[in-house]
């Protein structure tokens, strides 16, 4: 199984960026963690990060026919991007949303997630482990092929 793991803006600054919220480990450590989890699960992961909404949209589009599923932490674009939602809906790949922090405990403007409407599952507030849970969910075949699930934590 081939899984595309996408990370949005400012996640490249992990370690430097608000460590009390996002932790002390840097982005290279996150990438290594995800690749290691994928190897343990026997799947192939490609991990990418961009600060640009259009680049994330391009990568979601390009995943069609090349990847079996998407894990996405859209970062700040979670709360603003209909374009990312539309791209996820267009390619219809099983998708899982991840956030390092528990956004439900944060500012009002973080309470909306557009991407979530096209995701089967959301893991948040678990730090790096959220990515592992997302990969496990997809690999262990719990992923539904069609309708998104809206019953997960909002
Ligand atoms: C985040 C939460 C978002 O609200 C924020 O804009 C981020 C990171 C998280 O992983 O906790 O950049 O997606």
PDB file of C-alpha atoms and ligand atoms in Angstrom:
ATOM      1  CA  UNK A   1       0.000   0.000   0.000  1.00  0.00           C
ATOM      2  CA  UNK A   2       1.337   3.432  -0.964  1.00  0.00           C
ATOM      3  CA  UNK A   3       0.419   6.318   1.300  1.00  0.00           C
ATOM      4  CA  UNK A   4       1.082   9.989   0.636  1.00  0.00           C
ATOM      5  CA  UNK A   5       1.647  11.962   3.840  1.00  0.00           C
ATOM      6  CA  UNK A   6       1.179  15.699   3.391  1.00  0.00           C
ATOM      7  CA  UNK A   7       2.099  18.408   5.857  1.00  0.00           C
ATOM      8  CA  UNK A   8       1.061  22.018   5.503  1.00  0.00           C
ATOM      9  CA  UNK A   9       2.523  25.414   6.334  1.00  0.00           C
ATOM     10  CA  UNK A  10       4.979  26.029   9.165  1.00  0.00           C
ATOM     11  CA  UNK A  11       5.303  22.365  10.047  1.00  0.00           C
ATOM     12  CA  UNK A  12       8.822  22.619   8.600  1.00  0.00           C
ATOM     13  CA  UNK A  13       9.563  24.780  11.665  1.00  0.00           C
ATOM     14  CA  UNK A  14       8.745  22.071  14.186  1.00  0.00           C
ATOM     15  CA  UNK A  15      11.113  22.268  17.125  1.00  0.00           C
ATOM     16  CA  UNK A  16      11.485  26.019  16.754  1.00  0.00           C
ATOM     17  CA  UNK A  17       7.803  26.753  16.497  1.00  0.00           C
ATOM     18  CA  UNK A  18       5.808  27.080  19.747  1.00  0.00           C
ATOM     19  CA  UNK A  19       7.450  23.995  21.298  1.00  0.00           C
ATOM     20  CA  UNK A  20       5.008  24.115  24.227  1.00  0.00           C
ATOM     21  CA  UNK A  21       2.274  23.260  21.688  1.00  0.00           C
ATOM     22  CA  UNK A  22       4.060  21.277  18.991  1.00  0.00           C
ATOM     23  CA  UNK A  23       6.931  19.723  20.934  1.00  0.00           C
ATOM     24  CA  UNK A  24      10.715  19.972  20.770  1.00  0.00           C
ATOM     25  CA  UNK A  25      11.374  17.551  17.927  1.00  0.00           C
ATOM     26  CA  UNK A  26      12.028  18.980  14.470  1.00  0.00           C
ATOM     27  CA  UNK A  27      10.499  18.239  11.086  1.00  0.00           C
ATOM     28  CA  UNK A  28      13.291  15.833  10.082  1.00  0.00           C
ATOM     29  CA  UNK A  29      12.437  13.812  13.195  1.00  0.00           C
ATOM     30  CA  UNK A  30       8.771  13.746  12.178  1.00  0.00           C
ATOM     31  CA  UNK A  31       9.634  12.559   8.701  1.00  0.00           C
ATOM     32  CA  UNK A  32      11.911   9.825  10.091  1.00  0.00           C
ATOM     33  CA  UNK A  33       9.206   8.806  12.577  1.00  0.00           C
ATOM     34  CA  UNK A  34       6.575   8.463   9.838  1.00  0.00           C
ATOM     35  CA  UNK A  35       8.893   6.497   7.532  1.00  0.00           C
ATOM     36  CA  UNK A  36       9.816   4.187  10.393  1.00  0.00           C
ATOM     37  CA  UNK A  37       6.139   3.596  11.258  1.00  0.00           C
ATOM     38  CA  UNK A  38       5.405   2.857   7.608  1.00  0.00           C
ATOM     39  CA  UNK A  39       8.251   0.333   7.440  1.00  0.00           C
ATOM     40  CA  UNK A  40       6.957  -1.369  10.597  1.00  0.00           C
ATOM     41  CA  UNK A  41       3.477  -1.552   9.097  1.00  0.00           C
ATOM     42  CA  UNK A  42       4.798  -2.871   5.799  1.00  0.00           C
ATOM     43  CA  UNK A  43       3.515   0.019   3.709  1.00  0.00           C
ATOM     44  CA  UNK A  44       5.277   2.585   1.578  1.00  0.00           C
ATOM     45  CA  UNK A  45       4.991   6.212   2.650  1.00  0.00           C
ATOM     46  CA  UNK A  46       6.090   9.352   0.898  1.00  0.00           C
ATOM     47  CA  UNK A  47       6.262  12.378   3.194  1.00  0.00           C
ATOM     48  CA  UNK A  48       6.033  15.920   1.829  1.00  0.00           C
ATOM     49  CA  UNK A  49       5.669  19.404   3.292  1.00  0.00           C
ATOM     50  CA  UNK A  50       4.730  22.687   1.681  1.00  0.00           C
ATOM     51  CA  UNK A  51       3.912  26.179   2.868  1.00  0.00           C
ATOM     52  CA  UNK A  52       1.816  26.738  -0.263  1.00  0.00           C
ATOM     53  CA  UNK A  53      -1.841  25.826  -0.625  1.00  0.00           C
ATOM     54  CA  UNK A  54      -1.649  25.311  -4.403  1.00  0.00           C
ATOM     55  CA  UNK A  55       1.288  22.948  -4.069  1.00  0.00           C
ATOM     56  CA  UNK A  56      -0.687  20.834  -1.598  1.00  0.00           C
ATOM     57  CA  UNK A  57      -3.633  20.830  -4.028  1.00  0.00           C
ATOM     58  CA  UNK A  58      -1.306  19.758  -6.868  1.00  0.00           C
ATOM     59  CA  UNK A  59       0.105  16.922  -4.773  1.00  0.00           C
ATOM     60  CA  UNK A  60      -3.379  15.691  -3.847  1.00  0.00           C
ATOM     61  CA  UNK A  61      -4.386  15.731  -7.527  1.00  0.00           C
ATOM     62  CA  UNK A  62      -1.201  13.947  -8.577  1.00  0.00           C
ATOM     63  CA  UNK A  63      -1.828  11.238  -5.973  1.00  0.00           C
ATOM     64  CA  UNK A  64      -4.737   9.969  -8.049  1.00  0.00           C
ATOM     65  CA  UNK A  65      -3.729   6.645  -9.592  1.00  0.00           C
ATOM     66  CA  UNK A  66      -0.326   6.703  -7.854  1.00  0.00           C
ATOM     67  CA  UNK A  67      -1.189   6.363  -4.165  1.00  0.00           C
ATOM     68  CA  UNK A  68      -3.746   4.282  -2.302  1.00  0.00           C
ATOM     69  CA  UNK A  69      -4.448   6.750   0.487  1.00  0.00           C
ATOM     70  CA  UNK A  70      -3.574  10.147   1.911  1.00  0.00           C
ATOM     71  CA  UNK A  71      -2.663  11.275   5.417  1.00  0.00           C
ATOM     72  CA  UNK A  72      -2.872  15.033   5.715  1.00  0.00           C
ATOM     73  CA  UNK A  73      -2.059  17.639   8.313  1.00  0.00           C
ATOM     74  CA  UNK A  74      -3.128  20.731   6.416  1.00  0.00           C
ATOM     75  CA  UNK A  75      -1.934  22.907   9.345  1.00  0.00           C
ATOM     76  CA  UNK A  76      -3.427  26.421   9.106  1.00  0.00           C
ATOM     77  CA  UNK A  77      -5.083  25.533   5.774  1.00  0.00           C
ATOM     78  CA  UNK A  78      -7.276  23.129   7.752  1.00  0.00           C
ATOM     79  CA  UNK A  79      -9.308  26.103   8.840  1.00  0.00           C
ATOM     80  CA  UNK A  80      -9.443  28.028   5.569  1.00  0.00           C
ATOM     81  CA  UNK A  81      -8.969  25.845   2.514  1.00  0.00           C
ATOM     82  CA  UNK A  82     -11.968  24.813   0.473  1.00  0.00           C
ATOM     83  CA  UNK A  83      -9.453  24.106  -2.325  1.00  0.00           C
ATOM     84  CA  UNK A  84      -7.819  21.324  -0.316  1.00  0.00           C
ATOM     85  CA  UNK A  85     -11.246  19.919   0.599  1.00  0.00           C
ATOM     86  CA  UNK A  86     -12.300  19.951  -3.063  1.00  0.00           C
ATOM     87  CA  UNK A  87      -9.067  18.254  -4.161  1.00  0.00           C
ATOM     88  CA  UNK A  88      -9.524  15.484  -1.575  1.00  0.00           C
ATOM     89  CA  UNK A  89     -13.126  15.033  -2.698  1.00  0.00           C
ATOM     90  CA  UNK A  90     -12.072  14.990  -6.346  1.00  0.00           C
ATOM     91  CA  UNK A  91      -9.520  12.188  -6.065  1.00  0.00           C
ATOM     92  CA  UNK A  92     -11.711  10.119  -3.703  1.00  0.00           C
ATOM     93  CA  UNK A  93      -8.735   8.456  -2.041  1.00  0.00           C
ATOM     94  CA  UNK A  94      -9.241   7.303   1.550  1.00  0.00           C
ATOM     95  CA  UNK A  95      -7.899  10.194   3.626  1.00  0.00           C
ATOM     96  CA  UNK A  96      -7.108  10.705   7.284  1.00  0.00           C
ATOM     97  CA  UNK A  97      -6.614  14.079   8.981  1.00  0.00           C
ATOM     98  CA  UNK A  98      -3.900  14.538  11.605  1.00  0.00           C
ATOM     99  CA  UNK A  99      -3.083  17.387  13.976  1.00  0.00           C
ATOM    100  CA  UNK A 100      -0.243  17.369  16.450  1.00  0.00           C
ATOM    101  CA  UNK A 101      -2.184  19.533  18.890  1.00  0.00           C
ATOM    102  CA  UNK A 102      -5.718  19.098  20.114  1.00  0.00           C
ATOM    103  CA  UNK A 103      -7.361  21.855  18.103  1.00  0.00           C
ATOM    104  CA  UNK A 104     -10.637  21.429  20.014  1.00  0.00           C
ATOM    105  CA  UNK A 105      -8.886  22.973  23.029  1.00  0.00           C
ATOM    106  CA  UNK A 106      -7.582  25.974  21.115  1.00  0.00           C
ATOM    107  CA  UNK A 107      -8.876  29.211  19.559  1.00  0.00           C
ATOM    108  CA  UNK A 108     -12.336  29.511  18.014  1.00  0.00           C
ATOM    109  CA  UNK A 109     -10.897  30.001  14.534  1.00  0.00           C
ATOM    110  CA  UNK A 110      -9.358  26.518  14.725  1.00  0.00           C
ATOM    111  CA  UNK A 111     -12.717  24.838  15.321  1.00  0.00           C
ATOM    112  CA  UNK A 112     -13.561  24.608  11.633  1.00  0.00           C
ATOM    113  CA  UNK A 113     -11.889  21.942   9.529  1.00  0.00           C
ATOM    114  CA  UNK A 114     -12.737  21.902   5.844  1.00  0.00           C
ATOM    115  CA  UNK A 115     -10.416  18.984   5.059  1.00  0.00           C
ATOM    116  CA  UNK A 116     -12.193  16.858   7.669  1.00  0.00           C
ATOM    117  CA  UNK A 117     -15.288  16.768   5.473  1.00  0.00           C
ATOM    118  CA  UNK A 118     -13.355  14.591   3.037  1.00  0.00           C
ATOM    119  CA  UNK A 119     -11.546  12.499   5.654  1.00  0.00           C
ATOM    120  CA  UNK A 120     -12.625   9.209   7.167  1.00  0.00           C
ATOM    121  CA  UNK A 121     -10.935   9.824  10.471  1.00  0.00           C
ATOM    122  CA  UNK A 122      -9.174  12.508  12.501  1.00  0.00           C
ATOM    123  CA  UNK A 123      -6.374  12.042  15.032  1.00  0.00           C
ATOM    124  CA  UNK A 124      -5.411  15.068  17.088  1.00  0.00           C
ATOM    125  CA  UNK A 125      -3.573  15.963  20.259  1.00  0.00           C
ATOM    126  CA  UNK A 126      -1.341  12.902  20.063  1.00  0.00           C
ATOM    127  CA  UNK A 127       1.797  14.589  18.720  1.00  0.00           C
ATOM    128  CA  UNK A 128       3.782  12.435  16.297  1.00  0.00           C
ATOM    129  CA  UNK A 129       1.760   9.375  17.303  1.00  0.00           C
ATOM    130  CA  UNK A 130      -1.266  10.712  15.421  1.00  0.00           C
ATOM    131  CA  UNK A 131       0.543   9.946  12.166  1.00  0.00           C
ATOM    132  CA  UNK A 132       1.198   6.378  13.302  1.00  0.00           C
ATOM    133  CA  UNK A 133      -2.467   5.921  14.173  1.00  0.00           C
ATOM    134  CA  UNK A 134      -3.458   7.295  10.779  1.00  0.00           C
ATOM    135  CA  UNK A 135      -1.163   4.872   8.957  1.00  0.00           C
ATOM    136  CA  UNK A 136      -2.389   1.984  11.106  1.00  0.00           C
ATOM    137  CA  UNK A 137      -5.986   2.888  10.360  1.00  0.00           C
ATOM    138  CA  UNK A 138      -5.351   2.905   6.610  1.00  0.00           C
ATOM    139  CA  UNK A 139      -3.134  -0.185   6.500  1.00  0.00           C
ATOM    140  CA  UNK A 140      -5.249  -2.320   8.772  1.00  0.00           C
ATOM    141  CA  UNK A 141      -8.062  -1.978   6.331  1.00  0.00           C
ATOM    142  CA  UNK A 142     -10.499  -0.097   8.458  1.00  0.00           C
ATOM    143  CA  UNK A 143     -10.700   2.570   5.790  1.00  0.00           C
ATOM    144  CA  UNK A 144     -13.980   2.718   3.975  1.00  0.00           C
ATOM    145  CA  UNK A 145     -13.758   3.094   0.255  1.00  0.00           C
ATOM    146  CA  UNK A 146     -16.521   5.621  -0.230  1.00  0.00           C
ATOM    147  CA  UNK A 147     -18.420   7.863   2.150  1.00  0.00           C
ATOM    148  CA  UNK A 148     -16.509  10.041   4.574  1.00  0.00           C
ATOM    149  CA  UNK A 149     -17.263   9.470   8.249  1.00  0.00           C
ATOM    150  CA  UNK A 150     -18.498  12.522  10.096  1.00  0.00           C
ATOM    151  CA  UNK A 151     -18.786  10.871  13.465  1.00  0.00           C
ATOM    152  CA  UNK A 152     -15.207  11.418  14.514  1.00  0.00           C
ATOM    153  CA  UNK A 153     -14.094  14.139  16.928  1.00  0.00           C
ATOM    154  CA  UNK A 154     -14.908  17.614  15.722  1.00  0.00           C
TER     155      UNK A 154
HETATM  156  C1  LIG B   1      -1.933  22.007  13.444  1.00  0.00           C
HETATM  157  C2  LIG B   1      -3.043  22.821  14.084  1.00  0.00           C
HETATM  158  C3  LIG B   1      -3.393  24.026  13.233  1.00  0.00           C
HETATM  159  O1  LIG B   1      -4.426  24.781  13.845  1.00  0.00           O
HETATM  160  C4  LIG B   1      -2.173  24.925  13.079  1.00  0.00           C
HETATM  161  O2  LIG B   1      -2.470  26.015  12.230  1.00  0.00           O
HETATM  162  C5  LIG B   1      -0.981  24.201  12.618  1.00  0.00           C
HETATM  163  C6  LIG B   1      -0.705  22.857  13.139  1.00  0.00           C
HETATM  164  C7  LIG B   1      -1.483  20.837  14.336  1.00  0.00           C
HETATM  165  O3  LIG B   1      -0.806  19.956  13.824  1.00  0.00           O
HETATM  166  O4  LIG B   1      -1.759  20.836  15.544  1.00  0.00           O
HETATM  167  O5  LIG B   1      -0.169  24.729  11.885  1.00  0.00           O
HETATM  168  O6  LIG B   1      -2.418  21.449  12.241  1.00  0.00           O
END
